[in-house]
Each structure stands twice: as C-alpha cells, then as structure tokens.
mmCIF file of N, CA and C in Angstrom:
data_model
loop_
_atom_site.group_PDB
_atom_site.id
_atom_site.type_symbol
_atom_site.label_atom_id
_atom_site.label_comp_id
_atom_site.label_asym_id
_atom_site.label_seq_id
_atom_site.Cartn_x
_atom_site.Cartn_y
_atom_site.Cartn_z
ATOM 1 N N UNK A 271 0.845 -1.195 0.000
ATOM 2 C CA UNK A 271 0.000 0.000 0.000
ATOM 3 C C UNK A 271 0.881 1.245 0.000
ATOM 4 N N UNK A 272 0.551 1.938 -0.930
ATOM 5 C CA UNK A 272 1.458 3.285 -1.076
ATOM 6 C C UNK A 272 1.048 4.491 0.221
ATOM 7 N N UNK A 273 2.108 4.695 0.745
ATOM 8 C CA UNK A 273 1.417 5.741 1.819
ATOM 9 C C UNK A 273 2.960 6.907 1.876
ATOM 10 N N UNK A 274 2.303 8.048 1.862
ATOM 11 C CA UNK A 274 3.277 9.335 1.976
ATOM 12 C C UNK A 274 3.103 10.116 3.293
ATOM 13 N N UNK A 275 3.450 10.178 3.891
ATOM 14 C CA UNK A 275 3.611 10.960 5.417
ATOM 15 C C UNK A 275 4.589 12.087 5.113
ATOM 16 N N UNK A 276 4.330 13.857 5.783
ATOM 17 C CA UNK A 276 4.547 14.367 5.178
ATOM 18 C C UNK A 276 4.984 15.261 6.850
ATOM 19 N N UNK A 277 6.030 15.958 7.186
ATOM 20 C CA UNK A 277 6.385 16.230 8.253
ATOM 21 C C UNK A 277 7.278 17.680 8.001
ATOM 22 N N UNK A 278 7.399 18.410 9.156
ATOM 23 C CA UNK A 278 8.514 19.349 9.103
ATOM 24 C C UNK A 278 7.776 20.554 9.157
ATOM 25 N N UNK A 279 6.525 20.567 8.494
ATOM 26 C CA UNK A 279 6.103 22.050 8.816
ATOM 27 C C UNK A 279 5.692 22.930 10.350
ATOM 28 N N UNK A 280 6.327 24.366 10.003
ATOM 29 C CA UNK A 280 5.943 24.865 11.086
ATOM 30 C C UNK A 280 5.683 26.676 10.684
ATOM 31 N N UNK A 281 6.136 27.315 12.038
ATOM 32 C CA UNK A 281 5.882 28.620 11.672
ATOM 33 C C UNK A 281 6.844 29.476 12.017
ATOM 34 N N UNK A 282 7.167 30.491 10.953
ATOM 35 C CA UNK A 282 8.774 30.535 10.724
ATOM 36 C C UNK A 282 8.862 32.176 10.912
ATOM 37 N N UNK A 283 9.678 33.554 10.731
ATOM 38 C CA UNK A 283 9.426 34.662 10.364
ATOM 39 C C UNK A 283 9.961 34.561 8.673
ATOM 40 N N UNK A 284 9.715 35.589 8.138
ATOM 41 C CA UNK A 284 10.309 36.166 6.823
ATOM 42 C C UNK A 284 12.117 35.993 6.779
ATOM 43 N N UNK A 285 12.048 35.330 6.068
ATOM 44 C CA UNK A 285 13.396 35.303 5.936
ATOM 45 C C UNK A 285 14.411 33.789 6.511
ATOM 46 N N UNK A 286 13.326 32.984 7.278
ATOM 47 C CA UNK A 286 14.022 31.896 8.053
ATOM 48 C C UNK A 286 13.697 30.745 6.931
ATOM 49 N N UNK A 287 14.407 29.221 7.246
ATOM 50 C CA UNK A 287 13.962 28.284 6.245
ATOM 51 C C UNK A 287 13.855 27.557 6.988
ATOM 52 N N UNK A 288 13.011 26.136 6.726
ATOM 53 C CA UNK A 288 12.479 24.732 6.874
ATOM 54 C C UNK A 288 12.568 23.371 5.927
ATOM 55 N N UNK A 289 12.895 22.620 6.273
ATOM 56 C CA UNK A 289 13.237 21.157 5.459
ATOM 57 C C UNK A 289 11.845 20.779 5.484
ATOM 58 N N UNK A 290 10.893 20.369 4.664
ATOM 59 C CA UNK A 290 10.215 19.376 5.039
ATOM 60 C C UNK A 290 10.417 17.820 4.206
ATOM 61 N N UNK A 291 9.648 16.964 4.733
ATOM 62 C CA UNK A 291 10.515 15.837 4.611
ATOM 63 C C UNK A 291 8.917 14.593 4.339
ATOM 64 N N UNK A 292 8.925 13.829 3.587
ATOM 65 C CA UNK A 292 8.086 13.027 2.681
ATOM 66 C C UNK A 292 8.538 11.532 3.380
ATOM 67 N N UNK A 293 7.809 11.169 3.923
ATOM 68 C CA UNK A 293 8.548 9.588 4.322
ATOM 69 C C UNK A 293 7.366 9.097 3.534
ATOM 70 N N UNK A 294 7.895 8.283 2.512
ATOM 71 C CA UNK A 294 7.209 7.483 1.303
ATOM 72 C C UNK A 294 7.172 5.720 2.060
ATOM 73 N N UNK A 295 6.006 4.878 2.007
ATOM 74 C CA UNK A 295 6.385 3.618 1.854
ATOM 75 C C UNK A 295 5.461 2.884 1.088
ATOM 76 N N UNK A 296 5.230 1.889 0.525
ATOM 77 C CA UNK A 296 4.867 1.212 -0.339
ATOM 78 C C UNK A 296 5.427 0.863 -1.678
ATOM 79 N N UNK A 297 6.392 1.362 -1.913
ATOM 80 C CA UNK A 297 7.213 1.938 -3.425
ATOM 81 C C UNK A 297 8.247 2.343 -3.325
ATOM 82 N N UNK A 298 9.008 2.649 -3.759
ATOM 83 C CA UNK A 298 10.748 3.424 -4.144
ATOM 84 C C UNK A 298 10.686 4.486 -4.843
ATOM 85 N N UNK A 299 11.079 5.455 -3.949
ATOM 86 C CA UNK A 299 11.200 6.716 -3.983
ATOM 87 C C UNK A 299 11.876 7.370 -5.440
ATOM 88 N N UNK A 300 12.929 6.286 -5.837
ATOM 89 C CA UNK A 300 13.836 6.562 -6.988
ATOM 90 C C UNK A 300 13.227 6.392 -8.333
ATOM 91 N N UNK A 301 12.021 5.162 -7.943
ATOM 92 C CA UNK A 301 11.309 4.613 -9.200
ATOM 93 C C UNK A 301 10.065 5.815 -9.797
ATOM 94 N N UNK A 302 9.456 6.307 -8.736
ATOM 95 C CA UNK A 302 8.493 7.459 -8.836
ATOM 96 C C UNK A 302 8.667 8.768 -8.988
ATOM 97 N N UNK A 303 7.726 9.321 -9.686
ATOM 98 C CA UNK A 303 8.422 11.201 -9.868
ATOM 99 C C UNK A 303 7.620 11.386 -8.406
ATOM 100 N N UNK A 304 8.413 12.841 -7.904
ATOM 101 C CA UNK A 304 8.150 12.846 -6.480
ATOM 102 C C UNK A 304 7.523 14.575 -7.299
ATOM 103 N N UNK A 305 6.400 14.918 -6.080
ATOM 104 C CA UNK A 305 6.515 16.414 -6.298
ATOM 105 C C UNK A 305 5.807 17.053 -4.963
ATOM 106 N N UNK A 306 5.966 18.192 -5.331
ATOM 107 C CA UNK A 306 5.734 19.197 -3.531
ATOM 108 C C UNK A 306 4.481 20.309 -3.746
ATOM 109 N N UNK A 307 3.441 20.021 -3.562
ATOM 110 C CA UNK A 307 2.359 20.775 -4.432
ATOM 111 C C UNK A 307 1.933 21.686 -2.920
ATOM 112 N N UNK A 308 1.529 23.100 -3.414
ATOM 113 C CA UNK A 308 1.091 23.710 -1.984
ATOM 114 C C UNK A 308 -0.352 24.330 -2.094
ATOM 115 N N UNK A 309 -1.050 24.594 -0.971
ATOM 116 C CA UNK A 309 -2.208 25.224 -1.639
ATOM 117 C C UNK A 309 -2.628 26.052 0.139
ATOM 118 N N UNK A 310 -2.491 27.430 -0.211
ATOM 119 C CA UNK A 310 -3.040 28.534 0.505
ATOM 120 C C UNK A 310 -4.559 29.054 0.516
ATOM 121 N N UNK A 311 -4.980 29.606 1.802
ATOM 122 C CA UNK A 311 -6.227 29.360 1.793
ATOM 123 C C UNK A 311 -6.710 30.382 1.087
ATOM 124 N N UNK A 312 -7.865 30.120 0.255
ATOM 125 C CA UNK A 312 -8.484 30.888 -0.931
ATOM 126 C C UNK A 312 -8.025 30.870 -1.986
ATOM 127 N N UNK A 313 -7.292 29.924 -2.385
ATOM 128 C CA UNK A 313 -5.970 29.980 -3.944
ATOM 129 C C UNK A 313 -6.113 28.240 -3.910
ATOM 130 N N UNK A 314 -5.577 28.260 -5.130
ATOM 131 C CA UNK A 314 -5.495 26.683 -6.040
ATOM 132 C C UNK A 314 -4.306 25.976 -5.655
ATOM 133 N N UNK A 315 -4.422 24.759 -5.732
ATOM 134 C CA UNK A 315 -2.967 24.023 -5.575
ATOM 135 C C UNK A 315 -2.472 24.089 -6.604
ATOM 136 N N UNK A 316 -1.286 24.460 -6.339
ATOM 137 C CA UNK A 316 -0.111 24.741 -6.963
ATOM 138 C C UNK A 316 1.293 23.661 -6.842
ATOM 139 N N UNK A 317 1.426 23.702 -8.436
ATOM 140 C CA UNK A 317 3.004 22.339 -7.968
ATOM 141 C C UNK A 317 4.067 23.285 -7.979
ATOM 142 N N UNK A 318 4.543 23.005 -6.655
ATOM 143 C CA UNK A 318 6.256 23.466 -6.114
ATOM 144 C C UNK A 318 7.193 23.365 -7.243
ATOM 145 N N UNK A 319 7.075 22.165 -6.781
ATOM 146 C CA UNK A 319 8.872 21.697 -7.152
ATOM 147 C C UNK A 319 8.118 20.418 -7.774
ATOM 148 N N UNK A 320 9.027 19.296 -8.496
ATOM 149 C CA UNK A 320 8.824 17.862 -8.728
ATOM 150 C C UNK A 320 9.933 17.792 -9.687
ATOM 151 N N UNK A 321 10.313 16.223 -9.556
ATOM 152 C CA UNK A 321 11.518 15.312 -9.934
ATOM 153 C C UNK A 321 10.931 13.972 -10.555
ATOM 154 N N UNK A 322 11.310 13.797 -11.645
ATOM 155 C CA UNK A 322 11.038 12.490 -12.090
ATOM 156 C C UNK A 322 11.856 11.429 -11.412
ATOM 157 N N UNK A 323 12.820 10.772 -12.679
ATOM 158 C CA UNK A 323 13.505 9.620 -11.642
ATOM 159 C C UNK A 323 15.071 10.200 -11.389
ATOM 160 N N UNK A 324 15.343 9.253 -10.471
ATOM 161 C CA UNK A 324 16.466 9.837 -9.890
ATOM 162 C C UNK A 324 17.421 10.718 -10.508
ATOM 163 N N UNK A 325 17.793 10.220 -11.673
ATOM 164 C CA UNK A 325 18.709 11.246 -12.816
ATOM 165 C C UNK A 325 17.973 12.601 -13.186
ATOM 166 N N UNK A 326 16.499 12.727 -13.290
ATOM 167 C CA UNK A 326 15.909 13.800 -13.834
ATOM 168 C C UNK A 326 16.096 15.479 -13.640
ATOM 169 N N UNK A 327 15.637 16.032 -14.200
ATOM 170 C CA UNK A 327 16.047 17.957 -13.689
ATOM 171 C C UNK A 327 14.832 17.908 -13.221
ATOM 172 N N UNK A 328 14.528 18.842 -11.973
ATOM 173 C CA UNK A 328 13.848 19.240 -11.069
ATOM 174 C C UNK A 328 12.857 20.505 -11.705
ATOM 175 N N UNK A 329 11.827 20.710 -11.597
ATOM 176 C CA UNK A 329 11.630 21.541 -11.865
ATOM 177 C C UNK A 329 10.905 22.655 -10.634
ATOM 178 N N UNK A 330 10.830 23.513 -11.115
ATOM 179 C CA UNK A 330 10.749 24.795 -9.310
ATOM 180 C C UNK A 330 9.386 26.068 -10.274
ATOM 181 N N UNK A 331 8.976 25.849 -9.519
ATOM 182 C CA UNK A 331 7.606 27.115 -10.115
ATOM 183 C C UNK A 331 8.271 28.446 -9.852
ATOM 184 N N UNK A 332 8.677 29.583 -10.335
ATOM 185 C CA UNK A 332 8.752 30.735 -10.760
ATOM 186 C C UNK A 332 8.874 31.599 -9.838
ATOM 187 N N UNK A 333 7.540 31.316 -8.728
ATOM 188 C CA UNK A 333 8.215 31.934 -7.650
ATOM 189 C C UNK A 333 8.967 31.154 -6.312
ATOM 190 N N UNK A 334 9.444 30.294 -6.638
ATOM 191 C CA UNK A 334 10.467 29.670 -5.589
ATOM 192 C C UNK A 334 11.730 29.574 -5.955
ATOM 193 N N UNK A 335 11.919 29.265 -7.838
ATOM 194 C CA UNK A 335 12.919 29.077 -8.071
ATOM 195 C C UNK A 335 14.376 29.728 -7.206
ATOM 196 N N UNK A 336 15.300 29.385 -6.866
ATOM 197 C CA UNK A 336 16.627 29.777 -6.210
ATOM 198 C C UNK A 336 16.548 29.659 -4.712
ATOM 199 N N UNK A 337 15.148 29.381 -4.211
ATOM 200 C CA UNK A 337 14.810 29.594 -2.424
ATOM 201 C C UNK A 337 14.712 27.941 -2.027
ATOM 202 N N UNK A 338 13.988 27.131 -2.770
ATOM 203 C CA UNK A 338 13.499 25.856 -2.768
ATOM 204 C C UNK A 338 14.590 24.703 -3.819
ATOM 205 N N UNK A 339 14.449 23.671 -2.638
ATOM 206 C CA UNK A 339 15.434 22.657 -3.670
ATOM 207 C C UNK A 339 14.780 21.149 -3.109
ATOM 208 N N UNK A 340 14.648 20.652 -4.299
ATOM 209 C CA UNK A 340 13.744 19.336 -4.023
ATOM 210 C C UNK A 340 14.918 18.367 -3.933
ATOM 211 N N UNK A 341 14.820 16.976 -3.150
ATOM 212 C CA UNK A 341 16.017 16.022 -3.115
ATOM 213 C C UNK A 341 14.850 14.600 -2.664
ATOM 214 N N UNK A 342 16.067 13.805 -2.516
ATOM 215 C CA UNK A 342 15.784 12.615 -1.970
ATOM 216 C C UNK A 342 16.579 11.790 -1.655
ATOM 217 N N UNK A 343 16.279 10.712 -0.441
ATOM 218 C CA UNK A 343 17.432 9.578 -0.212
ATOM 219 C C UNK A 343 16.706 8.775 -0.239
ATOM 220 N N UNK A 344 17.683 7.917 -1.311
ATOM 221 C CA UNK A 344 16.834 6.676 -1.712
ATOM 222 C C UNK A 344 16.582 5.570 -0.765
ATOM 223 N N UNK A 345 18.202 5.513 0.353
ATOM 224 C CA UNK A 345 18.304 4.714 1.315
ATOM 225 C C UNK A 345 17.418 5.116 2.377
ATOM 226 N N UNK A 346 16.587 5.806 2.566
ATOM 227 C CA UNK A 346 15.753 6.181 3.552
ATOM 228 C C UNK A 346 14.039 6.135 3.122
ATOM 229 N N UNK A 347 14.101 5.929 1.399
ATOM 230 C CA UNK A 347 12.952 6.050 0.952
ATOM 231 C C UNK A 347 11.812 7.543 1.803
ATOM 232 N N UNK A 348 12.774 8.497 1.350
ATOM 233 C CA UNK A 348 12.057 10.183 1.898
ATOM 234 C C UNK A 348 12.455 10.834 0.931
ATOM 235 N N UNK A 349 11.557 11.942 0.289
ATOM 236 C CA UNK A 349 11.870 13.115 -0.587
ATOM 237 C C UNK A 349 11.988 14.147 0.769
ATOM 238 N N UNK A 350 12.205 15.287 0.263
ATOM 239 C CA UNK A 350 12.627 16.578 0.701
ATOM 240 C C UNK A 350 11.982 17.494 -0.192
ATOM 241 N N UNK A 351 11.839 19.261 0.690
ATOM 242 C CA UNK A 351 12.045 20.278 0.031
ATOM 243 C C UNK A 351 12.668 21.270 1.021
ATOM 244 N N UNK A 352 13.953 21.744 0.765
ATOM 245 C CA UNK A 352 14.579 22.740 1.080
ATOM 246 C C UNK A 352 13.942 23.813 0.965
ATOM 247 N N UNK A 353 13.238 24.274 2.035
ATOM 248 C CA UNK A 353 13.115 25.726 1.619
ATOM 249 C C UNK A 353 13.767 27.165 2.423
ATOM 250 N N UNK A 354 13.856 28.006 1.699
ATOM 251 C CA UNK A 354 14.855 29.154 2.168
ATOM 252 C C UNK A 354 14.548 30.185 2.184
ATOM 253 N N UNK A 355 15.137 31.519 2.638
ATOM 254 C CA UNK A 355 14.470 32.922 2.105
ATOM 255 C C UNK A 355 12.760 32.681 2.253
ATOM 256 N N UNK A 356 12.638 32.115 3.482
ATOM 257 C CA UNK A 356 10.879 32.028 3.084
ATOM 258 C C UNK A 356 9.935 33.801 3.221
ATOM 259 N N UNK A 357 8.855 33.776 2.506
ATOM 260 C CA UNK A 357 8.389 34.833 2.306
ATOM 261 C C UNK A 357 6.701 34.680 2.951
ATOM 262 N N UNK A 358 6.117 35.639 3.183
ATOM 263 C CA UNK A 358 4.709 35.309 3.806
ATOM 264 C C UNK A 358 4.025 34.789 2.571
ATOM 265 N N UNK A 359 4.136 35.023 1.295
ATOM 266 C CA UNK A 359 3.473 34.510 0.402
ATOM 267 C C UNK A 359 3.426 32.860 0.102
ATOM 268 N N UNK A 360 4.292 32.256 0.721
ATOM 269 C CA UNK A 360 5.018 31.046 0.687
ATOM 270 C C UNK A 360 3.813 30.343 1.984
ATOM 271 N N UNK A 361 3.419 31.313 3.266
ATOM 272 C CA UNK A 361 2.356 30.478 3.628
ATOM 273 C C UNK A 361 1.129 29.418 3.109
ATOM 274 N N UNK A 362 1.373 28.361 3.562
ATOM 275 C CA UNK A 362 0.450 27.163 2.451
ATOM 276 C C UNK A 362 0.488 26.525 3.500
ATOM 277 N N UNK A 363 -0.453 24.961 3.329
ATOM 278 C CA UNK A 363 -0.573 23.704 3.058
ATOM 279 C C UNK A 363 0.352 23.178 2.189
ATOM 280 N N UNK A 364 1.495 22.019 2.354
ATOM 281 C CA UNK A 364 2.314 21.914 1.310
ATOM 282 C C UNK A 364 2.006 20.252 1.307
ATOM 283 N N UNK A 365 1.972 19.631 0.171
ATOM 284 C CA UNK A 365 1.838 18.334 -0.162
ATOM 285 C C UNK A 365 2.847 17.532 -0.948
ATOM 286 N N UNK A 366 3.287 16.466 -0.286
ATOM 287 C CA UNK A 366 3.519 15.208 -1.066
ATOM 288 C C UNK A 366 3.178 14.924 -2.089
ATOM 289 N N UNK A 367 3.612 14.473 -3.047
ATOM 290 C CA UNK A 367 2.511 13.532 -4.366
ATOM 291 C C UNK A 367 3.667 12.824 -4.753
ATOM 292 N N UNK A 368 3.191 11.739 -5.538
ATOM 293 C CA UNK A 368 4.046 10.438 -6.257
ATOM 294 C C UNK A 368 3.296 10.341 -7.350
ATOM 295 N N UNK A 369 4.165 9.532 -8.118
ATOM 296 C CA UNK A 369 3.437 8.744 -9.412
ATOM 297 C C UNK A 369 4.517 8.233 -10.335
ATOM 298 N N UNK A 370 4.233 7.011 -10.712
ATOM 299 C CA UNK A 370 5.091 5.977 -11.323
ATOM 300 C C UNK A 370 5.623 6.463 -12.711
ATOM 301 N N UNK A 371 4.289 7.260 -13.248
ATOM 302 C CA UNK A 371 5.101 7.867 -14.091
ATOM 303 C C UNK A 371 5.684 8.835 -14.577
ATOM 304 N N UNK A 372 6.994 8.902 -14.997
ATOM 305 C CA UNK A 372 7.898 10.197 -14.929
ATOM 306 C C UNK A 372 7.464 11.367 -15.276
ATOM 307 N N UNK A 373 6.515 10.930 -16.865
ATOM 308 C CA UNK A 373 5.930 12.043 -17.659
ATOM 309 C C UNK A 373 4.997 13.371 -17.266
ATOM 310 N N UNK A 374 5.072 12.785 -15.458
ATOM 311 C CA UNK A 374 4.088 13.921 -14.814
ATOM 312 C C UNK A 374 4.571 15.188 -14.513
ATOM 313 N N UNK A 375 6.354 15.127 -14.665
ATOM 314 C CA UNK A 375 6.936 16.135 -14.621
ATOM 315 C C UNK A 375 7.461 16.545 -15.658
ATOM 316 N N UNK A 376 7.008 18.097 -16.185
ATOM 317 C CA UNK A 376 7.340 18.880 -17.579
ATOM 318 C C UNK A 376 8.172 19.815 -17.340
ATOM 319 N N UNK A 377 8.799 20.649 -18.504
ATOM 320 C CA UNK A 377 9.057 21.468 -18.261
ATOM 321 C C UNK A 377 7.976 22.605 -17.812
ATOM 322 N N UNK A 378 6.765 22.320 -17.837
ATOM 323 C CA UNK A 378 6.120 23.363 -17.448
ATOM 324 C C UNK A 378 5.067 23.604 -15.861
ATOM 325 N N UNK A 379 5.411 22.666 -15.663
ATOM 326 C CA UNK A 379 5.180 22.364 -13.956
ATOM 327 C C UNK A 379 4.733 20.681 -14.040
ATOM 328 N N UNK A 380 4.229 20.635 -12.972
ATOM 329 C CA UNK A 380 3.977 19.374 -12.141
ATOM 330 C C UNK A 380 2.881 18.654 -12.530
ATOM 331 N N UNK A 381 2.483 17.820 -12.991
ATOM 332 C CA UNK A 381 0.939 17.241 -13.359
ATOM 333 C C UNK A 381 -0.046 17.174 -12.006
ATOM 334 N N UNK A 382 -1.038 18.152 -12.156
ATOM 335 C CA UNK A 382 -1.825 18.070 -10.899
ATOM 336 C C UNK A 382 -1.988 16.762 -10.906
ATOM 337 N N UNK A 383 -2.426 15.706 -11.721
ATOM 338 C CA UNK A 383 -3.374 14.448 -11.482
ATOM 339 C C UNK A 383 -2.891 13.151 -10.981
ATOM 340 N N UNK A 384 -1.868 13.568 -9.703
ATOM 341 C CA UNK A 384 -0.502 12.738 -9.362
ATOM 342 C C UNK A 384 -1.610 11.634 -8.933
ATOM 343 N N UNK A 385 -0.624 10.553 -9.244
ATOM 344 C CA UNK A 385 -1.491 8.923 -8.304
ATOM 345 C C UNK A 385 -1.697 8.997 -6.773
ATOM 346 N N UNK A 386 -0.801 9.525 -6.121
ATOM 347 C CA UNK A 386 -0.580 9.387 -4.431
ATOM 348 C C UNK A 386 -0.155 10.691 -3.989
ATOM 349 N N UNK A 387 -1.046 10.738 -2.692
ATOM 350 C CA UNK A 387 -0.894 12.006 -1.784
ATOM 351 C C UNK A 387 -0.625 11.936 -0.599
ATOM 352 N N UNK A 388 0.206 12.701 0.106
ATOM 353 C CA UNK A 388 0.052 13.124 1.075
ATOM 354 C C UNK A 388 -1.347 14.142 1.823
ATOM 355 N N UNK A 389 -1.389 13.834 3.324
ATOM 356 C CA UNK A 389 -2.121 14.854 3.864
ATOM 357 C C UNK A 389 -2.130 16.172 4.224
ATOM 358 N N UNK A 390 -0.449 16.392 3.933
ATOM 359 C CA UNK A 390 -0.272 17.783 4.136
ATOM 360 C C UNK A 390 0.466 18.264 5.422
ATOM 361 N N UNK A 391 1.327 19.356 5.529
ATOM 362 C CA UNK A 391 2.047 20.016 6.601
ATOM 363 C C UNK A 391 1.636 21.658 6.277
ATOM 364 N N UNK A 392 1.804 22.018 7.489
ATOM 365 C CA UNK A 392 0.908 23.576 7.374
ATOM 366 C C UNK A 392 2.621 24.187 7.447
ATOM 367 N N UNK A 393 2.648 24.865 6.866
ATOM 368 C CA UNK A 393 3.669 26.756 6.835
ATOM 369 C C UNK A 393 3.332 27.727 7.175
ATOM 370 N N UNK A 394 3.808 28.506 8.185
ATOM 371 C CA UNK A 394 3.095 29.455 8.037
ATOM 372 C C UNK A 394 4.547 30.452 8.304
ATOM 373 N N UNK A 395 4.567 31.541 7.655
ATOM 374 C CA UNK A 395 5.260 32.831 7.292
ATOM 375 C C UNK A 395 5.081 34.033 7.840
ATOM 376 N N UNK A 396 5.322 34.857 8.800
ATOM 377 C CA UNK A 396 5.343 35.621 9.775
ATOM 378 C C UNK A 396 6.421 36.902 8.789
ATOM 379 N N UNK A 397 5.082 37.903 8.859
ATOM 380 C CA UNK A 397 6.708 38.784 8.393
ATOM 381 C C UNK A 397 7.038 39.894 9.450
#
C-alpha cells in the first residue's frame, strides 16, 4: 500500500527556512516522480517543485525558483524540500505527491493528477 507521510512544517518569520521531509512507503522513492504541491487558503494548488527519476532535472515554479530545492534519499525512501528565504506569500498547506510515471513532470510544472498524496504540513510565514 502506497502511503506518503509528510512532516517538518511549522511557523517561521520572513526570511528563516524549513526542510520538510516526505517519508514514502509502499514503493521506491527513486522509481516514482516525487513532487511538492502547496495550496493557501483561498488559492489553487499549486506544484512546487517535482523530480522524475532519480537522474531527472527538477523543476521549481517561478516563484520559488533559487529559495526551494527538491532532493531525496533513496536509502531512507524520503523526498525533501529545502526551503529558504521564506516569504509570507510562501504560507500554504504543502503536499507530497508520487506517481510511477515520470511524464508527470514537464518542463512546465507538475501534473496536478498525481497517483498518491500526502495529507499535508501547514507553513506558516510571519513577516
């Protein structure tokens, strides 16, 4: 059974950063595109960041690019998102997602219609 547990969030000021951290089990982390989708209250979910398979380029939505860095250890079966320079706009709900197949990650963001989710870690941004 595929299950994503999704940890690390908290509440930060302007300017501080947070790891959050994806503990994946049912599957291999390396085999699945991983991605970090967020969604603030009154606004749409939005894909972060996402990585196909392990070799793949990452891709980062526009306004995170250079603050946020997506990773993973395979030996731990957990994704990551580095985040940095956080901004109050950056307050969200941030989510997990998986899916077997790579093609969900484009160059032009993240395929909302991921197979597997997380429940979510709250952010919140203090300026």
């Amino acid at each position: 059974q595929v299950q994503l547990v999704e940890s690390g969030g908290s509440s930060v000021q302007s300017g501080g950063s947070l790891r959050l951290s994806c503990a994946a089990s049912g599957f291999a982390v390396d085999r699945f595109a991983i991605a970090w989708f967020r969604q603030a209250p009154g606004k749409e979910r939005e894909g972060v960041s996402c990585i196909g398979y392990s070799d793949g380029v990452p891709y980062y939505a526009p306004s995170v690019k250079g603050r946020f860095t997506i990773s993973r250890d395979n030996s731990k079966n957990m994704a990551y998102l580095q985040m940095n320079n956080l901004k109050p706009e950056d307050t969200a709900v941030y989510y997990c997602a998986a899916d077997p197949n790579p093609f969900v990650v484009t160059t032009r963001g993240c395929t909302p219609g991921m197979d597997y989710w997380g429940k979510g870690t709250l952010v919140t941004v203090s300026s």
